[in-house]
Amino acid sequence: MMSLGTWKARSTKYQKFLNLSNVFMLITSTTLIFMAIVLIRFYHITKLDFWSPWFYWTPILMVILGLYTFATSVYGFLISNHENRCLISLTALFLAIAFLGQLFSVFTAMELRNTIERQVVGTDLGREMDKYGDPDNQDITDKWDEMQKELRCCGGEHFENGYHDWRNTNEKSTLGQDDVPDSCCHEYKQGCGKGKLKQASNTNLGIYRSGCVAILIVKLEDEVVPLMLVYTCVGVLLAIVELVTVALACAYVAQISRRKRREGVYSRAATAANDEADYLPNLTSKETNF
């Protein structure tokens, strides 16, 4: 049986580790959110979902896990000074869910890295571009306009003549057979992309020539692939910390339960002793029944 001082010392150690774990998760979750925002805004990675669904789900899952882990670590700080079994058990449950989600996130990052290294876009790019200007697919039109303006590109996966990929468009598209989107122009204005494909021999078309996917592939291979490798290592470390924290939180709950049982036993023993003393005769009394 441990003394009260030993119980308190062990509880303090559990609380210190849980607080350190919360600090680590708070920092890493903030890093995850920042990394996901960079992938979405700077590398336009979610716009490449026609290439592979991993381009969409990897950063989205990073944002979701980052926010979830951040909220869990804040919750851990709030209950750190409370020896409440229910609250600590909830921490273990939340972190167990985060652990499973983190493993899946690491898997998606590895799949994204492999997809980039293969560099096989496939025919889905053509189908995607065919829907540009279709009123039923306004999200695709907006996506390509934003990507072409920010990356200063035009078309698909070819350098110098990527704008030729706009030659084949859907019948529903508002884009003519000899037109390119206005977002391809150096100086954007309404109708600036009209008839540009007819002037292909002109050296000064006033539009960007290299395809967006061609530019992004270089960026992804040189910058995102190493970034995914770093994220995989950090993600595995975070998953290990979460798993260890779950185990220690459960051990902390078990310690609190044992202490409460011990206190209950001593309390009942003390109560029984007092009751017995009430019923015992007073040996110092001089009164008798005779």
Short mmCIF file of C-alpha atoms in Angstrom, two decimals:
data_model
loop_
_atom_site.label_atom_id
_atom_site.label_comp_id
_atom_site.label_asym_id
_atom_site.label_seq_id
_atom_site.Cartn_x
_atom_site.Cartn_y
_atom_site.Cartn_z
CA MET A 1 0.00 0.00 0.00
CA MET A 2 1.38 3.38 -1.01
CA SER A 3 1.43 6.37 1.29
CA LEU A 4 -0.50 9.53 0.49
CA GLY A 5 2.73 11.29 -0.45
CA THR A 6 3.57 8.54 -2.95
CA TRP A 7 0.09 8.83 -4.48
CA LYS A 8 0.49 12.58 -4.91
CA ALA A 9 3.98 12.27 -6.39
CA ARG A 10 2.81 9.73 -8.94
CA SER A 11 -0.24 11.85 -9.82
CA THR A 12 2.01 14.87 -10.33
CA LYS A 13 4.16 12.85 -12.76
CA TYR A 14 1.11 11.82 -14.79
CA GLN A 15 -0.10 15.42 -14.92
CA LYS A 16 3.32 16.70 -16.00
CA PHE A 17 3.54 14.22 -18.85
CA LEU A 18 0.00 14.96 -20.00
CA ASN A 19 0.78 18.68 -20.02
CA LEU A 20 4.00 18.13 -21.99
CA SER A 21 2.08 15.97 -24.44
CA ASN A 22 -0.54 18.71 -24.84
CA VAL A 23 2.18 21.28 -25.56
CA PHE A 24 3.72 19.02 -28.22
CA MET A 25 0.34 18.35 -29.85
CA LEU A 26 -0.54 22.04 -29.75
CA ILE A 27 2.64 22.92 -31.66
CA THR A 28 2.40 20.08 -34.17
CA SER A 29 -1.32 20.65 -34.85
CA THR A 30 -0.61 24.32 -35.62
CA THR A 31 2.18 23.20 -37.95
CA LEU A 32 -0.19 20.76 -39.68
CA ILE A 33 -2.76 23.47 -40.31
CA PHE A 34 -0.11 25.86 -41.67
CA MET A 35 1.36 23.15 -43.93
CA ALA A 36 -2.07 22.26 -45.31
CA ILE A 37 -2.84 25.92 -46.05
CA VAL A 38 0.46 26.21 -47.94
CA LEU A 39 -0.38 23.11 -50.00
CA ILE A 40 -3.85 24.44 -50.83
CA ARG A 41 -3.06 28.10 -51.50
CA PHE A 42 0.50 28.04 -52.86
CA TYR A 43 0.62 24.69 -54.66
CA HIS A 44 -3.11 24.57 -55.61
CA ILE A 45 -3.00 20.91 -54.71
CA THR A 46 -6.73 20.44 -54.17
CA LYS A 47 -7.35 21.60 -57.77
CA LEU A 48 -5.55 18.49 -59.03
CA ASP A 49 -8.24 16.10 -57.81
CA PHE A 50 -8.84 15.01 -61.43
CA TRP A 51 -5.34 13.51 -61.34
CA SER A 52 -5.87 11.57 -58.11
CA PRO A 53 -8.24 11.89 -55.13
CA TRP A 54 -5.19 11.94 -52.86
CA PHE A 55 -4.46 15.51 -54.02
CA TYR A 56 -7.72 16.58 -52.41
CA TRP A 57 -7.94 14.38 -49.33
CA THR A 58 -4.35 14.73 -48.10
CA PRO A 59 -4.46 18.49 -47.31
CA ILE A 60 -8.12 18.39 -46.25
CA LEU A 61 -7.39 15.61 -43.78
CA MET A 62 -4.37 17.55 -42.51
CA VAL A 63 -6.59 20.55 -41.78
CA ILE A 64 -9.26 18.43 -40.07
CA LEU A 65 -6.70 16.56 -37.95
CA GLY A 66 -4.85 19.76 -37.12
CA LEU A 67 -8.03 21.46 -35.85
CA TYR A 68 -9.14 18.31 -34.00
CA THR A 69 -5.75 17.80 -32.32
CA PHE A 70 -5.56 21.50 -31.43
CA ALA A 71 -9.00 21.32 -29.76
CA THR A 72 -8.05 18.10 -27.95
CA SER A 73 -4.83 19.60 -26.58
CA VAL A 74 -6.70 22.71 -25.37
CA TYR A 75 -9.21 20.41 -23.65
CA GLY A 76 -6.29 18.57 -22.05
CA PHE A 77 -4.95 21.81 -20.62
CA LEU A 78 -8.36 22.73 -19.19
CA ILE A 79 -8.71 19.45 -17.27
CA SER A 80 -5.04 19.02 -16.34
CA ASN A 81 -5.61 20.02 -12.70
CA HIS A 82 -8.76 17.95 -12.21
CA GLU A 83 -8.47 14.35 -11.01
CA ASN A 84 -11.74 13.40 -12.63
CA ARG A 85 -11.88 9.92 -14.13
CA CYS A 86 -14.58 10.78 -16.68
CA LEU A 87 -12.74 13.84 -17.99
CA ILE A 88 -9.42 12.00 -18.28
CA SER A 89 -11.15 9.03 -19.94
CA LEU A 90 -12.59 11.41 -22.54
CA THR A 91 -9.05 12.66 -23.22
CA ALA A 92 -7.94 9.07 -23.86
CA LEU A 93 -10.92 8.52 -26.19
CA PHE A 94 -10.28 11.73 -28.14
CA LEU A 95 -6.59 10.88 -28.55
CA ALA A 96 -7.36 7.33 -29.65
CA ILE A 97 -9.51 8.74 -32.45
CA ALA A 98 -6.73 11.21 -33.32
CA PHE A 99 -4.22 8.33 -33.40
CA LEU A 100 -6.29 6.38 -35.95
CA GLY A 101 -6.86 9.51 -38.03
CA GLN A 102 -3.15 10.33 -37.96
CA LEU A 103 -2.23 6.88 -39.26
CA PHE A 104 -4.64 7.32 -42.18
CA SER A 105 -3.26 10.81 -42.83
CA VAL A 106 0.29 9.43 -43.03
CA PHE A 107 -0.97 6.80 -45.48
CA THR A 108 -2.55 9.47 -47.72
CA ALA A 109 0.69 11.49 -47.67
CA MET A 110 2.66 8.43 -48.81
CA GLU A 111 0.15 7.74 -51.58
CA LEU A 112 0.32 11.37 -52.71
CA ARG A 113 4.12 11.19 -52.81
CA ASN A 114 4.01 8.03 -54.92
CA THR A 115 1.45 9.57 -57.29
CA ILE A 116 3.62 12.64 -57.87
CA GLU A 117 6.73 10.55 -58.48
CA ARG A 118 4.93 8.46 -61.13
CA GLN A 119 3.94 11.67 -63.02
CA VAL A 120 1.13 9.90 -64.89
CA VAL A 121 -1.74 12.36 -65.21
CA GLY A 122 -3.79 10.21 -67.59
CA THR A 123 -6.79 11.16 -69.71
CA ASP A 124 -8.71 12.74 -66.83
CA LEU A 125 -6.98 16.06 -67.53
CA GLY A 126 -8.57 16.27 -70.97
CA ARG A 127 -12.00 15.44 -69.58
CA GLU A 128 -11.54 18.12 -66.91
CA MET A 129 -10.57 20.79 -69.43
CA ASP A 130 -13.44 19.85 -71.72
CA LYS A 131 -15.86 20.99 -69.03
CA TYR A 132 -14.41 24.50 -68.86
CA GLY A 133 -17.07 27.11 -69.58
CA ASP A 134 -19.90 24.62 -69.10
CA PRO A 135 -22.63 26.30 -66.99
CA ASP A 136 -23.21 22.96 -65.25
CA ASN A 137 -19.57 22.85 -64.11
CA GLN A 138 -18.94 26.39 -62.92
CA ASP A 139 -16.66 25.14 -60.15
CA ILE A 140 -14.25 23.73 -62.76
CA THR A 141 -14.26 27.02 -64.67
CA ASP A 142 -13.50 29.00 -61.51
CA LYS A 143 -10.79 26.54 -60.51
CA TRP A 144 -8.90 26.85 -63.79
CA ASP A 145 -9.28 30.62 -63.95
CA GLU A 146 -7.79 30.99 -60.48
CA MET A 147 -4.97 28.55 -61.21
CA GLN A 148 -4.02 30.18 -64.53
CA LYS A 149 -4.01 33.69 -63.07
CA GLU A 150 -1.90 32.83 -60.04
CA LEU A 151 0.53 30.42 -61.72
CA ARG A 152 0.71 32.45 -64.95
CA CYS A 153 0.03 29.43 -67.07
CA CYS A 154 -2.39 28.30 -69.75
CA GLY A 155 -3.56 24.78 -70.52
CA GLY A 156 -2.42 21.33 -69.48
CA GLU A 157 0.83 19.43 -69.12
CA HIS A 158 3.07 20.83 -71.87
CA PHE A 159 5.63 23.62 -71.74
CA GLU A 160 5.58 26.39 -74.36
CA ASN A 161 2.50 25.02 -76.18
CA GLY A 162 0.27 24.02 -73.27
CA TYR A 163 -2.37 26.54 -74.41
CA HIS A 164 -3.12 24.28 -77.39
CA ASP A 165 -4.88 21.92 -74.97
CA TRP A 166 -7.83 24.32 -74.98
CA ARG A 167 -8.58 23.46 -78.61
CA ASN A 168 -10.98 20.65 -77.67
CA THR A 169 -13.83 21.78 -75.45
CA ASN A 170 -17.30 20.55 -74.60
CA GLU A 171 -20.18 21.53 -76.85
CA LYS A 172 -21.84 23.19 -73.86
CA SER A 173 -18.78 25.32 -73.25
CA THR A 174 -18.89 29.05 -73.92
CA LEU A 175 -15.27 28.77 -75.06
CA GLY A 176 -14.88 28.72 -78.85
CA GLN A 177 -12.71 26.23 -80.73
CA ASP A 178 -10.05 28.86 -81.41
CA ASP A 179 -10.30 30.58 -78.03
CA VAL A 180 -8.40 30.28 -74.79
CA PRO A 181 -9.76 31.40 -71.41
CA ASP A 182 -9.35 35.09 -70.66
CA SER A 183 -7.41 34.06 -67.55
CA CYS A 184 -4.54 33.02 -69.87
CA CYS A 185 -3.89 36.62 -70.90
CA HIS A 186 -0.97 38.63 -69.54
CA GLU A 187 -3.33 41.55 -69.05
CA TYR A 188 -6.72 40.19 -68.09
CA LYS A 189 -9.77 41.74 -69.71
CA GLN A 190 -13.07 40.43 -71.05
CA GLY A 191 -12.65 38.64 -74.39
CA CYS A 192 -8.85 38.88 -74.49
CA GLY A 193 -8.54 35.15 -75.22
CA LYS A 194 -10.69 35.19 -78.36
CA GLY A 195 -9.11 33.65 -81.48
CA LYS A 196 -5.67 33.16 -79.93
CA LEU A 197 -5.33 29.63 -81.29
CA LYS A 198 -5.63 30.99 -84.84
CA GLN A 199 -2.62 33.18 -84.18
CA ALA A 200 -0.42 30.33 -82.98
CA SER A 201 2.38 31.37 -85.37
CA ASN A 202 2.51 34.81 -83.78
CA THR A 203 5.38 35.08 -81.32
CA ASN A 204 3.61 37.71 -79.23
CA LEU A 205 0.19 36.30 -78.41
CA GLY A 206 -0.12 38.14 -75.12
CA ILE A 207 -0.96 34.90 -73.28
CA TYR A 208 0.90 32.45 -71.11
CA ARG A 209 2.11 29.47 -73.10
CA SER A 210 3.16 26.81 -70.58
CA GLY A 211 0.57 24.42 -69.16
CA CYS A 212 -0.44 24.66 -65.52
CA VAL A 213 0.04 20.96 -64.81
CA ALA A 214 3.52 21.06 -66.37
CA ILE A 215 4.51 23.88 -64.02
CA LEU A 216 2.92 22.22 -61.01
CA ILE A 217 4.61 18.87 -61.64
CA VAL A 218 8.02 20.54 -61.34
CA LYS A 219 6.97 22.29 -58.12
CA LEU A 220 5.42 19.15 -56.69
CA GLU A 221 8.41 16.95 -57.44
CA ASP A 222 11.02 19.43 -56.16
CA GLU A 223 9.16 20.79 -53.13
CA VAL A 224 6.05 18.81 -52.18
CA VAL A 225 7.63 15.33 -52.33
CA PRO A 226 10.29 16.24 -49.70
CA LEU A 227 7.57 18.00 -47.71
CA MET A 228 5.46 14.83 -47.68
CA LEU A 229 8.49 12.85 -46.50
CA VAL A 230 8.96 15.27 -43.59
CA TYR A 231 5.24 15.15 -42.81
CA THR A 232 5.32 11.34 -42.77
CA CYS A 233 8.10 11.35 -40.16
CA VAL A 234 6.41 14.02 -38.04
CA GLY A 235 3.04 12.28 -38.41
CA VAL A 236 4.46 8.96 -37.19
CA LEU A 237 6.06 10.73 -34.21
CA LEU A 238 2.78 12.47 -33.41
CA ALA A 239 0.90 9.17 -33.62
CA ILE A 240 3.38 7.55 -31.19
CA VAL A 241 2.99 10.44 -28.73
CA GLU A 242 -0.80 10.16 -28.96
CA LEU A 243 -0.70 6.41 -28.35
CA VAL A 244 1.62 6.75 -25.34
CA THR A 245 -0.58 9.53 -23.95
CA VAL A 246 -3.65 7.29 -24.29
CA ALA A 247 -1.87 4.53 -22.34
CA LEU A 248 -0.75 6.91 -19.57
CA ALA A 249 -4.16 8.55 -19.35
CA CYS A 250 -5.71 5.10 -18.84
CA ALA A 251 -3.05 4.32 -16.20
CA TYR A 252 -3.85 7.62 -14.49
CA VAL A 253 -7.55 6.75 -14.40
CA ALA A 254 -6.70 3.32 -12.94
CA GLN A 255 -4.55 4.96 -10.25
CA ILE A 256 -7.34 7.34 -9.29
CA SER A 257 -9.77 4.39 -9.09
CA ARG A 258 -7.41 2.42 -6.84
CA ARG A 259 -6.96 5.39 -4.55
CA LYS A 260 -10.69 5.97 -4.27
CA ARG A 261 -11.21 2.28 -3.44
CA ARG A 262 -8.49 2.49 -0.81
CA GLU A 263 -10.04 5.61 0.71
CA GLY A 264 -13.40 3.85 0.73
CA VAL A 265 -11.96 0.84 2.56
CA TYR A 266 -10.32 3.01 5.25
CA SER A 267 -13.44 5.10 5.55
CA ARG A 268 -15.59 2.02 6.14
CA ALA A 269 -13.04 0.64 8.59
CA ALA A 270 -13.00 3.90 10.54
CA THR A 271 -16.80 4.03 10.59
CA ALA A 272 -16.99 0.43 11.79
CA ALA A 273 -14.49 1.19 14.57
CA ASN A 274 -16.54 4.15 15.75
CA ASP A 275 -19.74 2.10 15.72
CA GLU A 276 -18.09 -0.65 17.74
CA ALA A 277 -16.83 1.87 20.29
CA ASP A 278 -20.37 3.19 20.73
CA TYR A 279 -21.66 -0.27 21.64
CA LEU A 280 -18.78 -1.31 23.93
CA PRO A 281 -19.40 -0.83 27.69
CA ASN A 282 -17.50 1.88 29.46
CA LEU A 283 -15.02 -0.04 31.59
CA THR A 284 -14.16 2.97 33.69
CA SER A 285 -17.73 3.47 34.86
CA LYS A 286 -18.55 2.40 38.43
CA GLU A 287 -22.22 1.80 37.72
CA THR A 288 -23.46 -1.80 37.95
CA ASN A 289 -26.73 -3.57 37.62
CA PHE A 290 -26.41 -5.07 41.08
#
